[in-house]
XYZ file of C-alpha atoms in Angstrom:
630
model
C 160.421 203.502 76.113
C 161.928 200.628 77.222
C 165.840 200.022 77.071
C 165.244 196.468 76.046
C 163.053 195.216 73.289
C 161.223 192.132 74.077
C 160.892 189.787 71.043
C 159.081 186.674 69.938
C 161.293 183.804 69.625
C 159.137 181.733 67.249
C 161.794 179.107 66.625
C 161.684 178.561 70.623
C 157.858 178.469 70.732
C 157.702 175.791 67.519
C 160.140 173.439 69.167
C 158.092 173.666 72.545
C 154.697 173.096 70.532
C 155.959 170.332 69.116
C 157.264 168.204 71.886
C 153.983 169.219 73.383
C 152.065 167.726 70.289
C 154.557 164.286 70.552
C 153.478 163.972 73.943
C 149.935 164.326 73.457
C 150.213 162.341 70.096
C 151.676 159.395 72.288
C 149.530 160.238 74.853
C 146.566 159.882 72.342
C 147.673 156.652 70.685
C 148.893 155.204 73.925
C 145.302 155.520 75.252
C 143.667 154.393 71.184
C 146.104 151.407 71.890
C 144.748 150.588 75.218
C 141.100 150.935 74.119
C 141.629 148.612 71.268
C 143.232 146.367 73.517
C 140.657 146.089 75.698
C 137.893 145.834 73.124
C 140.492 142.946 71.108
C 140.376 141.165 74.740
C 136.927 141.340 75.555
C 135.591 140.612 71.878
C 138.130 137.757 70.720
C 140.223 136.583 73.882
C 137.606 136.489 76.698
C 134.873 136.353 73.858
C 133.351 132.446 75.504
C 133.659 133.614 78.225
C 131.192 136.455 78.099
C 129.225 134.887 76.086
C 128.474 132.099 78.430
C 128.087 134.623 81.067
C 125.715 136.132 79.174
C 123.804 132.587 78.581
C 123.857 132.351 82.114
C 122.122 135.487 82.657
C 119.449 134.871 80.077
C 119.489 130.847 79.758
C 118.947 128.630 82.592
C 118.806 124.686 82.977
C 115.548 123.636 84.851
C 116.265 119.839 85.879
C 112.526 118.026 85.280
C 111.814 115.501 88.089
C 110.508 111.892 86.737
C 107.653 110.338 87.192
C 107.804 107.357 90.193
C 107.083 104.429 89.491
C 103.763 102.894 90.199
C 103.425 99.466 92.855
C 100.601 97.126 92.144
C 98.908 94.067 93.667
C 99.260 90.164 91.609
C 96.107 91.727 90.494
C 96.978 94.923 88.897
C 95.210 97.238 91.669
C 97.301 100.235 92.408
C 98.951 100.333 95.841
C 101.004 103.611 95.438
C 100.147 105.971 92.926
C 100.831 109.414 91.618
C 98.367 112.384 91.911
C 98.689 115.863 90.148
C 99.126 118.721 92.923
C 99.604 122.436 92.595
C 102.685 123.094 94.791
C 104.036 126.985 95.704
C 107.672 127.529 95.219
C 109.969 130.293 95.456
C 112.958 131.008 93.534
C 115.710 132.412 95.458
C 117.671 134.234 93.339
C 114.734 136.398 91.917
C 112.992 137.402 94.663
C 114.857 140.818 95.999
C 113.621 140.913 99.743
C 112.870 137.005 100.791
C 111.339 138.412 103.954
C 108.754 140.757 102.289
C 107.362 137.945 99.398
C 106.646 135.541 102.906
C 105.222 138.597 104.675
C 103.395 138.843 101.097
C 102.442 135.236 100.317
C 101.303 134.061 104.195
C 98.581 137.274 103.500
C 97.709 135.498 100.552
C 97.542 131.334 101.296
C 97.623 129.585 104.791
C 101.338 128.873 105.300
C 102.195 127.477 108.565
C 105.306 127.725 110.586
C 106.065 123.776 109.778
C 105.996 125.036 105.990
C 108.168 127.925 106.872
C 110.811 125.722 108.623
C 111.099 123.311 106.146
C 111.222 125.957 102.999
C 114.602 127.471 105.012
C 115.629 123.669 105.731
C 115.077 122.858 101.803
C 116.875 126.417 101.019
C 120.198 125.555 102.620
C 120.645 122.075 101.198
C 122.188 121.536 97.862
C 120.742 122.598 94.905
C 121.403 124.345 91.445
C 121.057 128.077 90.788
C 117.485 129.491 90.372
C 116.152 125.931 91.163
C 112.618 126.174 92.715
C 112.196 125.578 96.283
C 108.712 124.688 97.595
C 106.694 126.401 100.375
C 102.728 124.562 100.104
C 101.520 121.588 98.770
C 98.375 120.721 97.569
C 97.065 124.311 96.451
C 92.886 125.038 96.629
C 91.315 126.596 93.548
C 90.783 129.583 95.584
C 94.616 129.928 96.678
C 95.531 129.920 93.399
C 93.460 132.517 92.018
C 94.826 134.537 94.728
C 98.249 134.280 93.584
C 97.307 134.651 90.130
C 95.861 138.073 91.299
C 98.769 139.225 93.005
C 101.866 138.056 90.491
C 102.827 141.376 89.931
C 103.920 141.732 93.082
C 105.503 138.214 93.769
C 108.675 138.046 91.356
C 110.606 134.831 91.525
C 107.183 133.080 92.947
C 105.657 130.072 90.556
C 103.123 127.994 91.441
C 103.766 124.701 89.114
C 101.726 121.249 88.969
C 103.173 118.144 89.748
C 102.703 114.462 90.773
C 102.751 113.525 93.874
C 102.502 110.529 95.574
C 99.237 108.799 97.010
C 98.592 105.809 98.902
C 94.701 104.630 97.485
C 94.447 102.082 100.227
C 95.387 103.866 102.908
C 96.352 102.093 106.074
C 96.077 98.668 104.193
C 99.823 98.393 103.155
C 101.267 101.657 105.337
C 104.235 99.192 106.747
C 104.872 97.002 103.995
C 104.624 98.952 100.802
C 105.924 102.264 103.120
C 105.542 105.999 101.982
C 108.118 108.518 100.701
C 108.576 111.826 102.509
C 110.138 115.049 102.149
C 114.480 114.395 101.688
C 116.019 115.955 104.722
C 119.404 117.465 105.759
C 121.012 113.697 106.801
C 120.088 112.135 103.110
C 121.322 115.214 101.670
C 124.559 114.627 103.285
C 124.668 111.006 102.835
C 124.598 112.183 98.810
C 127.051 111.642 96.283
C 127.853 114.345 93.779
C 125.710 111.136 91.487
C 123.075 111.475 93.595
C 122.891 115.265 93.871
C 121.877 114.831 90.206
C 119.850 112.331 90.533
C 117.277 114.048 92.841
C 117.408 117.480 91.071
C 113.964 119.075 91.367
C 112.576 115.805 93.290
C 111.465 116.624 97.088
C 111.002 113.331 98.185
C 112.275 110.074 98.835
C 111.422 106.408 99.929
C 111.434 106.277 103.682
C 110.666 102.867 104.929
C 109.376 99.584 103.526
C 109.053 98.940 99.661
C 109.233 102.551 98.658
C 113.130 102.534 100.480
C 114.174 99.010 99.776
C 113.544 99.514 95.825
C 114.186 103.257 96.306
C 116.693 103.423 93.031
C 114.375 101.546 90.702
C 110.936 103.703 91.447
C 113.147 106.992 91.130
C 113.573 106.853 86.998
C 116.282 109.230 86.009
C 115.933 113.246 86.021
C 115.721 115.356 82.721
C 116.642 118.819 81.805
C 115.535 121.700 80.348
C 117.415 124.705 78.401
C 114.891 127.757 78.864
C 115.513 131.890 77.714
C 114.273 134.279 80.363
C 113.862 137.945 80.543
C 115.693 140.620 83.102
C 113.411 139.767 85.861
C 113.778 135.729 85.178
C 110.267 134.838 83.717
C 110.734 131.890 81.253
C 110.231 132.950 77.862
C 110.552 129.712 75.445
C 112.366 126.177 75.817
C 115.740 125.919 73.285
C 116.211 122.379 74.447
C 115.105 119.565 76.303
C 115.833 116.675 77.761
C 112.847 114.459 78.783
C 113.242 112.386 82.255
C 112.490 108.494 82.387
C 110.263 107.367 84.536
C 111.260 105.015 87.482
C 110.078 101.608 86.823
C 106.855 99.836 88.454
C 106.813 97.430 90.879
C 104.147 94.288 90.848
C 103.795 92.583 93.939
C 102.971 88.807 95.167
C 100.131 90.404 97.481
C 96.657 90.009 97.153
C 94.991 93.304 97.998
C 91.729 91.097 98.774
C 93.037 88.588 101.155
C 95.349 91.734 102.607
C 91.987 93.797 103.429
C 90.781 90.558 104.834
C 93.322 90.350 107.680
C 93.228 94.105 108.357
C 89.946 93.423 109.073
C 89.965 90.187 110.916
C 92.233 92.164 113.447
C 90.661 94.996 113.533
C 90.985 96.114 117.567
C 93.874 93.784 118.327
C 97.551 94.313 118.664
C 98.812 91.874 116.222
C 99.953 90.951 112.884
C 99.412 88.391 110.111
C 101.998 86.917 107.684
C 101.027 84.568 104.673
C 103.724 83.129 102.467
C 103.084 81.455 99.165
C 104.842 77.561 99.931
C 105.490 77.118 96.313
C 107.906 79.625 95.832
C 108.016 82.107 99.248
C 105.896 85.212 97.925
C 103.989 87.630 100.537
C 100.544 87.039 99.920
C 99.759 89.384 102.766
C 101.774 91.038 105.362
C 99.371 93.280 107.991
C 100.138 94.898 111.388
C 97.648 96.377 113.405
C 97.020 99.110 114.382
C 98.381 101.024 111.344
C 98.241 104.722 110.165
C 97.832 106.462 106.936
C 100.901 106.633 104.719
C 99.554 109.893 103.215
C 100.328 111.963 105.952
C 104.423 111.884 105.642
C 103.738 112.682 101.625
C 104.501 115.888 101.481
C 105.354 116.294 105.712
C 103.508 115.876 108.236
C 102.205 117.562 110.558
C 103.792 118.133 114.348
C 100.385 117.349 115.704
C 99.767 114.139 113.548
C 103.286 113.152 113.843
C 102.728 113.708 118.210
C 99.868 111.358 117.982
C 101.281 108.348 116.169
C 104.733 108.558 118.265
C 103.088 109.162 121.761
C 100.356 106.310 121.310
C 100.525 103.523 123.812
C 99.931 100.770 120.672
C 102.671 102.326 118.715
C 101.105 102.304 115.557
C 104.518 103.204 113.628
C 105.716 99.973 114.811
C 105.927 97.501 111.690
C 105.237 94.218 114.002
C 105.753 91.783 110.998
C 109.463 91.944 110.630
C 110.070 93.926 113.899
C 107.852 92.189 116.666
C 109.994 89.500 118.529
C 107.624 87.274 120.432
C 107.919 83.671 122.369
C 106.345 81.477 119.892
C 105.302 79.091 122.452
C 103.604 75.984 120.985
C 103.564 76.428 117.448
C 107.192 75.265 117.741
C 106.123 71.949 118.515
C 105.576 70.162 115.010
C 108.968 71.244 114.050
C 110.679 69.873 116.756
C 108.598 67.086 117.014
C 109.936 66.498 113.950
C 113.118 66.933 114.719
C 112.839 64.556 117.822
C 111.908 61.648 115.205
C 114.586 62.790 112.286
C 117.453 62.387 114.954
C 116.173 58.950 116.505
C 115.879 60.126 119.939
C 112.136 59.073 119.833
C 109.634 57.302 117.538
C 106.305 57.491 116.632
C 105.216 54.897 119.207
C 107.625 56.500 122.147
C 104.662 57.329 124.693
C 104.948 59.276 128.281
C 102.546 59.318 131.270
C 101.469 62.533 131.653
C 100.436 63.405 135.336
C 100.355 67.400 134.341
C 104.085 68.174 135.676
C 107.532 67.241 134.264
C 110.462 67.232 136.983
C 114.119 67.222 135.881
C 115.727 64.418 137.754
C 117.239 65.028 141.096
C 115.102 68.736 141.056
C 112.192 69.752 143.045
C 111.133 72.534 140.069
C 107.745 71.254 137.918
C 107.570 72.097 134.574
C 103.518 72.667 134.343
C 101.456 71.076 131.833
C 98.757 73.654 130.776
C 96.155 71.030 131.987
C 96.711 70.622 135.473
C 95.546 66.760 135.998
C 97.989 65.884 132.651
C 96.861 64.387 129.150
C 97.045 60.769 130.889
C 99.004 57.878 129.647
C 100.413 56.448 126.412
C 100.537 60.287 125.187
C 102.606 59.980 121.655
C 103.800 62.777 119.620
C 100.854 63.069 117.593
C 98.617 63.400 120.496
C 100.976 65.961 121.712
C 100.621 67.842 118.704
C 96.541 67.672 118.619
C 96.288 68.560 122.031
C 99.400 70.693 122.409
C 100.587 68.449 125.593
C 103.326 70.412 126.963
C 105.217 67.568 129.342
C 105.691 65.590 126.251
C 107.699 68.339 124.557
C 109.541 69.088 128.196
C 110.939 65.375 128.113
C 111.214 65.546 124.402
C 114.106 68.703 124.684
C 115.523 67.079 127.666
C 116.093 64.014 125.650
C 117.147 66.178 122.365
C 119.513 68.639 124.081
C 119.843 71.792 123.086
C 122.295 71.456 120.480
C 120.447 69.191 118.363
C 117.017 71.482 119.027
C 119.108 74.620 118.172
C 120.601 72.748 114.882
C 117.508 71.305 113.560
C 115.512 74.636 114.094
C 118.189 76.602 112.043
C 116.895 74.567 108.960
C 113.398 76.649 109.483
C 115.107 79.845 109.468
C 114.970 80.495 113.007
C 117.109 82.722 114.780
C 118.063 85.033 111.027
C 117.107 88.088 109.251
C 114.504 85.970 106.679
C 116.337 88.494 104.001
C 112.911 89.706 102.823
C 113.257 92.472 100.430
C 112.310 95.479 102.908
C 114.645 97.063 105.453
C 114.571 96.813 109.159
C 113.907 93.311 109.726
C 115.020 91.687 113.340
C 116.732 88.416 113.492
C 114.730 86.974 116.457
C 116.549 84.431 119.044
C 116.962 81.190 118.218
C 119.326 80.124 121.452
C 122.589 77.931 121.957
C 125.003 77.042 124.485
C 127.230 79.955 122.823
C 124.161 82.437 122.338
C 123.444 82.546 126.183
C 127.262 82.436 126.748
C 127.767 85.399 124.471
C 124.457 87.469 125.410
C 123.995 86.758 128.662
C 127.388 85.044 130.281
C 125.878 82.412 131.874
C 126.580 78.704 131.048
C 123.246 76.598 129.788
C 120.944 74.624 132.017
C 118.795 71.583 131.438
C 115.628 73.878 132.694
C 116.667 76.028 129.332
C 116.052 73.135 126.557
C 112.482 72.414 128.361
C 111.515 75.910 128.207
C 113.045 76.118 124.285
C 110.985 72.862 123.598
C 107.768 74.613 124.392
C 108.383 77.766 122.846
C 109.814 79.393 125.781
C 112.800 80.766 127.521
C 115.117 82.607 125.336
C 113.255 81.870 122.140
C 111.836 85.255 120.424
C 110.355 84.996 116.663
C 109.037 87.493 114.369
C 105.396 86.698 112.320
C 107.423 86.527 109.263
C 109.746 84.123 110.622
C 106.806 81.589 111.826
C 104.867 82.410 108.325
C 108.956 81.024 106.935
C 109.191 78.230 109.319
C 105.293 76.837 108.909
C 105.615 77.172 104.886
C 109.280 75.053 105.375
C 107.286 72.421 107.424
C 104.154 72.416 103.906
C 106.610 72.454 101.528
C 108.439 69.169 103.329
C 111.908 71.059 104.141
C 112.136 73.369 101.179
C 112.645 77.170 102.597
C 112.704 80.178 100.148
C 113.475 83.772 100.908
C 109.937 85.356 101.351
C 109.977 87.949 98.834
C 106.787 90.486 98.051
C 108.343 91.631 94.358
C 107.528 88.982 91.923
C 110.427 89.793 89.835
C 109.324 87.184 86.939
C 106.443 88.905 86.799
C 105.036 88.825 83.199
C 102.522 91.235 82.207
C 101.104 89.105 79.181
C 99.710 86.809 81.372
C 99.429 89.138 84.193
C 101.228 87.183 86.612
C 98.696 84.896 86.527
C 102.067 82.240 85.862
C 103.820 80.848 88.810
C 106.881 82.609 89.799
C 109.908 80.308 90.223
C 112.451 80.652 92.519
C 115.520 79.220 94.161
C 115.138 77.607 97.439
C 117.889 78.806 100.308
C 117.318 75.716 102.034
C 116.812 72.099 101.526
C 115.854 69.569 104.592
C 115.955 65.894 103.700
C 113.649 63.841 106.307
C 111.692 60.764 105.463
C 108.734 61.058 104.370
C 107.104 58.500 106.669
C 108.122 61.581 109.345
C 107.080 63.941 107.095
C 103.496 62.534 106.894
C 103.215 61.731 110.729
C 103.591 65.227 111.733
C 101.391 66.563 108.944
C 98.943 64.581 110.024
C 98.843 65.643 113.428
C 98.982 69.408 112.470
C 95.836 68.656 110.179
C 94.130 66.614 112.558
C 94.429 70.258 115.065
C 92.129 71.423 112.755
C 89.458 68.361 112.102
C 89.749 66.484 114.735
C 87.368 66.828 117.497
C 90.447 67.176 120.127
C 92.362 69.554 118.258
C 92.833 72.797 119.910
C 91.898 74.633 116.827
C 88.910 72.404 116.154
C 86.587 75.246 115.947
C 87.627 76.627 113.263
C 86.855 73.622 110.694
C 82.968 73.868 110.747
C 81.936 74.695 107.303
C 85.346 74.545 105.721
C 85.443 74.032 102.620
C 89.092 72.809 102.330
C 91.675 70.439 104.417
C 93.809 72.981 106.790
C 97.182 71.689 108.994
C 98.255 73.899 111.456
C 99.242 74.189 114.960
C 97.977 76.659 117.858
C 100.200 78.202 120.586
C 100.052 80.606 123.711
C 103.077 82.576 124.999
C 103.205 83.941 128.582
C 104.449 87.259 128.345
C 105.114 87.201 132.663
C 106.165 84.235 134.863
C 103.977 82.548 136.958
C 104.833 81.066 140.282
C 105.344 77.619 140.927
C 102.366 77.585 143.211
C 99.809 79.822 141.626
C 97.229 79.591 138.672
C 97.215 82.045 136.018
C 94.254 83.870 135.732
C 93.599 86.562 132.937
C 90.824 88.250 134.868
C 93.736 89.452 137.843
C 96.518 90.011 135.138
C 96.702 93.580 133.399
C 96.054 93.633 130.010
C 99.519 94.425 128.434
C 100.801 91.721 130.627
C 98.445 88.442 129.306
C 99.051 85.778 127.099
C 100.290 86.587 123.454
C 97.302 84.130 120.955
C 99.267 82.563 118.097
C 98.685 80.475 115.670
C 100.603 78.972 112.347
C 99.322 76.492 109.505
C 98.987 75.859 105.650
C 96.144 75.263 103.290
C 95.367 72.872 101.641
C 96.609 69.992 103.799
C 97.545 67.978 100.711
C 98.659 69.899 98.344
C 99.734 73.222 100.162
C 99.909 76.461 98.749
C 99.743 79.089 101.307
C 101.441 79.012 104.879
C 100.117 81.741 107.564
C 101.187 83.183 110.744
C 99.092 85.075 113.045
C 100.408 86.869 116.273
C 97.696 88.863 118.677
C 99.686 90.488 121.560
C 98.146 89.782 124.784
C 94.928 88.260 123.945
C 94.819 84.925 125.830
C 94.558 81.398 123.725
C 95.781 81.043 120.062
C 92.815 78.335 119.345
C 90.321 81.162 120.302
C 91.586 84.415 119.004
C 94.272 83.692 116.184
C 93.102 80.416 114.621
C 89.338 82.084 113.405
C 91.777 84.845 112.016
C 93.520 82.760 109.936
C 90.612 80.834 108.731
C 89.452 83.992 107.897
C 92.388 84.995 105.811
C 92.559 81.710 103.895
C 88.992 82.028 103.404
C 89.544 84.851 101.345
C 92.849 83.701 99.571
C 90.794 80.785 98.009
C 88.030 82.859 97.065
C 91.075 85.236 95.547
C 92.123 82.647 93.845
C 89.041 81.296 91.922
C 88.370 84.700 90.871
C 91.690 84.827 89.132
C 90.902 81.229 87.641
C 87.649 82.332 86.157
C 89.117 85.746 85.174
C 91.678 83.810 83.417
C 89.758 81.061 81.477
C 87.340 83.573 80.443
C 89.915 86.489 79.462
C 88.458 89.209 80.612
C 89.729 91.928 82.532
């Protein structure tokens, strides 16, 4: 037995035991304390919070694109339109593997690498969370049954309907009305956070003529949707919406009719036509040839289309209305004919001898007459006019100057941006002492007025600006900004009511000048010297006009031109400008055919041709509108 008992000290072991058990109680509440904490925190502090994060995970906002607006004719036929389309689109952030649904989807429909591209150009620009991105336009019946078969397998894949736009004319109004295309990563960036909004869930945008210039108004204004999906993101109801307005419609001045006419009329030619409304400076028809389809750059075109319109020789993209600066050789001459007898320096009885040349004095150079043997004696103006006798008009500028030329012809609009409400117009050259001092550094000659008087030299014009000038020279010296939105347009009377409109310019001459120079220009047309005297057999109305021919290369002093040895691209441009009727106008035209010889033989039928049609336009409208119906 042991010499030393071991006992229990139970007063030792209770103390122990219960420090233990106030350690562990604290322990225990410590950790009860935390817990409620944390549940206090996440239920009642952060409680928005997590519920909006749970929103976010179950309710999305879908932003609903609005409708564009629709453009129509003075007639109410539909230029640009709206067309339901099935259109694939992919949802980012519920697909899992991006690669594999492509892999899955090109099995599926035809998706070409151009689609591919611009999906992962679309994909990187700005958008909203689980906002749909397309991939195809313009589903078949057969694709989509396809997809429908396969939806299990394509998560975060919809294939939705929506309106896209369409061009029902075609080519007819490709430059002037324009075409919207896909938005692309420089718009994007040119965006305001505004903006950004603005073209939620809309693809496209206006790209060049009407559909750009008016770009804000055929928009409308984007709505939104509040929808509840489930774990994998399918929609399952709407809580809330907000509907989108639609962008508003646009109704033109143009006549669809008379625009179809002069497509046709210059059908094969290099050209364009311009007719202006006198009264108050609407676009009755604005056509360049050749054109191109509009519906192509809808929803992107093609590299291959896109190659073929860009490469071609005639440059079909080319909008030679507001963009083609040519010479406007002779149809210059009743203007500053006009001008001649507004500043004194001749009269209507001032007469030349023409012997076919005009020399400068003191200088060997001849300033040819397009006749070689000369008009003869006693030429006046007006015979200068009706037979567009160019050595009257070389000692006419020589007498004017330049200055007063250059001063009179800015009245017309000459040498400026017309302000016509599409983008992209050129200003043409209407020359000076201080243009060709500026431009070219080089002081002005004597030789530089003769060429300017016949349309010459440094002188460049657009159609448009011709169509401006020739309607100034109907309406007597009143120019208005031409102007293809008839913003007074009244749809109780469908437009039928003349729009009014302020004039930018006002040109007071005498009207004993006035009527001396109209004369001539309408004696062009009926007289049987006129150089556009073919076209007034079987007219049924009084036309003024004037003809003109612009060389394109220089001819020397001692050779003839002759169109047979001259390459094609290198001959005459036609022109030819006038108004209708002679007496009371009411439409002005311009017509411009790139190098196709003499404007009495080419351009003047296609003007008749044009005003042919406006007239027969316009008595349709009369009897649609004393009889009412529609």
């Amino acid at each position: 037995m042991s010499d030393h008992l071991h006992l229990k000290d139970h007063s030792r072991e209770a103390r122990i035991f219960f420090h233990r058990a106030v350690v562990m109680g604290l322990l225990v509440v410590s950790l009860a304390g935390v817990l409620i904490y944390r549940y206090y925190n996440l239920q009642v502090v952060q409680h928005e919070d997590y519920v909006t994060e749970s929103d976010r995970n179950r309710i999305h906002v879908k932003p609903i694109p609005p409708t564009r607006g629709l453009i129509f004719d003075r007639n109410g036929v539909l230029l640009a339109d709206n067309r339901p389309s099935f259109t694939l689109s992919l949802i980012k952030e519920r697909i899992k593997d991006l690669p594999e649904t492509l892999a899955i989807i090109s099995d599926l429909v035809d998706v070409s690498e151009s689609d591919l591209e611009k999906f992962e150009k679309n994909l990187s620009q700005y958008r909203r969370p689980f906002e749909a991105v397309p991939l195809r336009y313009q589903l078949t019946e057969v694709e989509m049954a396809k997809l429908a078969a396969n939806e299990y397998r394509l998560e975060g894949v919809e294939v939705e309907a929506q309106l896209v736009r369409y061009y029902p004319l075609g080519e007819l109004f490709a430059h002037s009305v324009g075409y919207v295309g896909r938005i692309n990563d420089r718009e994007v960036a040119s965006f305001d956070e505004e903006q950004k909004q603005r073209y939620s869930g809309t693809y496209s945008i206006g790209k060049i003529g009407l559909e750009k210039q008016y770009e804000s108004r055929l928009l409308g204004e984007v709505g939104y949707q509040h929808v509840e999906t489930n774990a994998r993101g399918r929609v399952l109801k709407e809580l809330e919406r907000e509907d989108p307005q639609p962008g508003e419609d646009l109704h033109l001045f143009v006549d669809a009719d008379v625009q179809k006419a002069a497509v046709d009329a210059l059908a094969g030619y290099r050209g364009a036509v311009v007719a202006v409304d006198v009264r108050n400076g609407g676009v009755i028809a604005m056509a360049s040839t050749p054109s191109f389809d509009p519906n192509l750059f809808v929803t992107g075109i093609s590299f291959k289309d896109y190659a073929a319109l860009r490469e071609s020789k005639d440059i079909p993209l080319f909008d030679r209305t507001i963009q083609g600066q040519y010479p406007p050789g002779s149809t210059l001459k009743p203007m500053i004919g006009l001008g001649g007898l507004h500043t004194g320096i001749i009269s209507s009885k001032y007469t030349i001898n023409d012997i076919g040349y005009f020399q400068l004095p003191g200088e060997e150079r001849r300033y040819r007459d397009h006749i070689s043997w000369g008009h003869g004696k006693n030429v006046d103006l007006e015979t200068a006019i009706i037979e567009s006798c160019n050595t009257y008009y070389y000692d006419l500028a020589n007498r004017m100057t330049i200055d007063r030329i250059h001063e009179f012809g800015s009245h017309f609009g000459l040498g400026y941006r017309t302000g016509i409400d599409i983008p992209n117009e050129k200003t043409g050259a209407w020359p000076s002492r201080q243009w060709k001092r500026e431009r070219i550094g080089v002081s002005w000659y004597p030789g530089d007025s003769l060429n300017v008087g016949v349309g010459q030299g440094y002188v460049l014009a657009t159609p448009l600006q011709l169509s401006v000038m020739v309607a100034t020279m109907a309406s007597r010296g009143t120019r208005f900004t031409p102007q293809l939105v008839d913003e007074q347009w009244d749809p109780l009377n469908e437009g039928d009511s003349l729009a009014q409109t302020d004039p930018v310019s006002q040109l007071n001459v005498s009207d004993t000048h006035w009527d001396y120079v109209q004369l001539a220009m309408e004696k062009v047309i009926h007289s049987p010297k006129g150089t556009a005297r073919r076209i007034s057999k079987d007219i049924g109305y009084r036309m003024a006009g004037k003809t003109g021919t612009a060389q394109v290369i220089s001819i020397a002093q001692d050779e003839k031109y002759d169109e047979e040895n001259v390459a094609e691209r290198q001959r005459d441009q036609a022109l030819f400008v006038g108004y209708a009727p002679a007496d009371e106008p009411q439409i002005a035209i311009a017509v411009v055919l790139e190098n196709s010889g003499h404007g009495g033989e080419k351009s003047a039928p296609i003007a008749r041709i044009v005003l042919d049609e406006y007239f027969a336009s316009e008595a349709r409208r009369n009897v649609k509108h004393i009889s009412g119906t529609p």
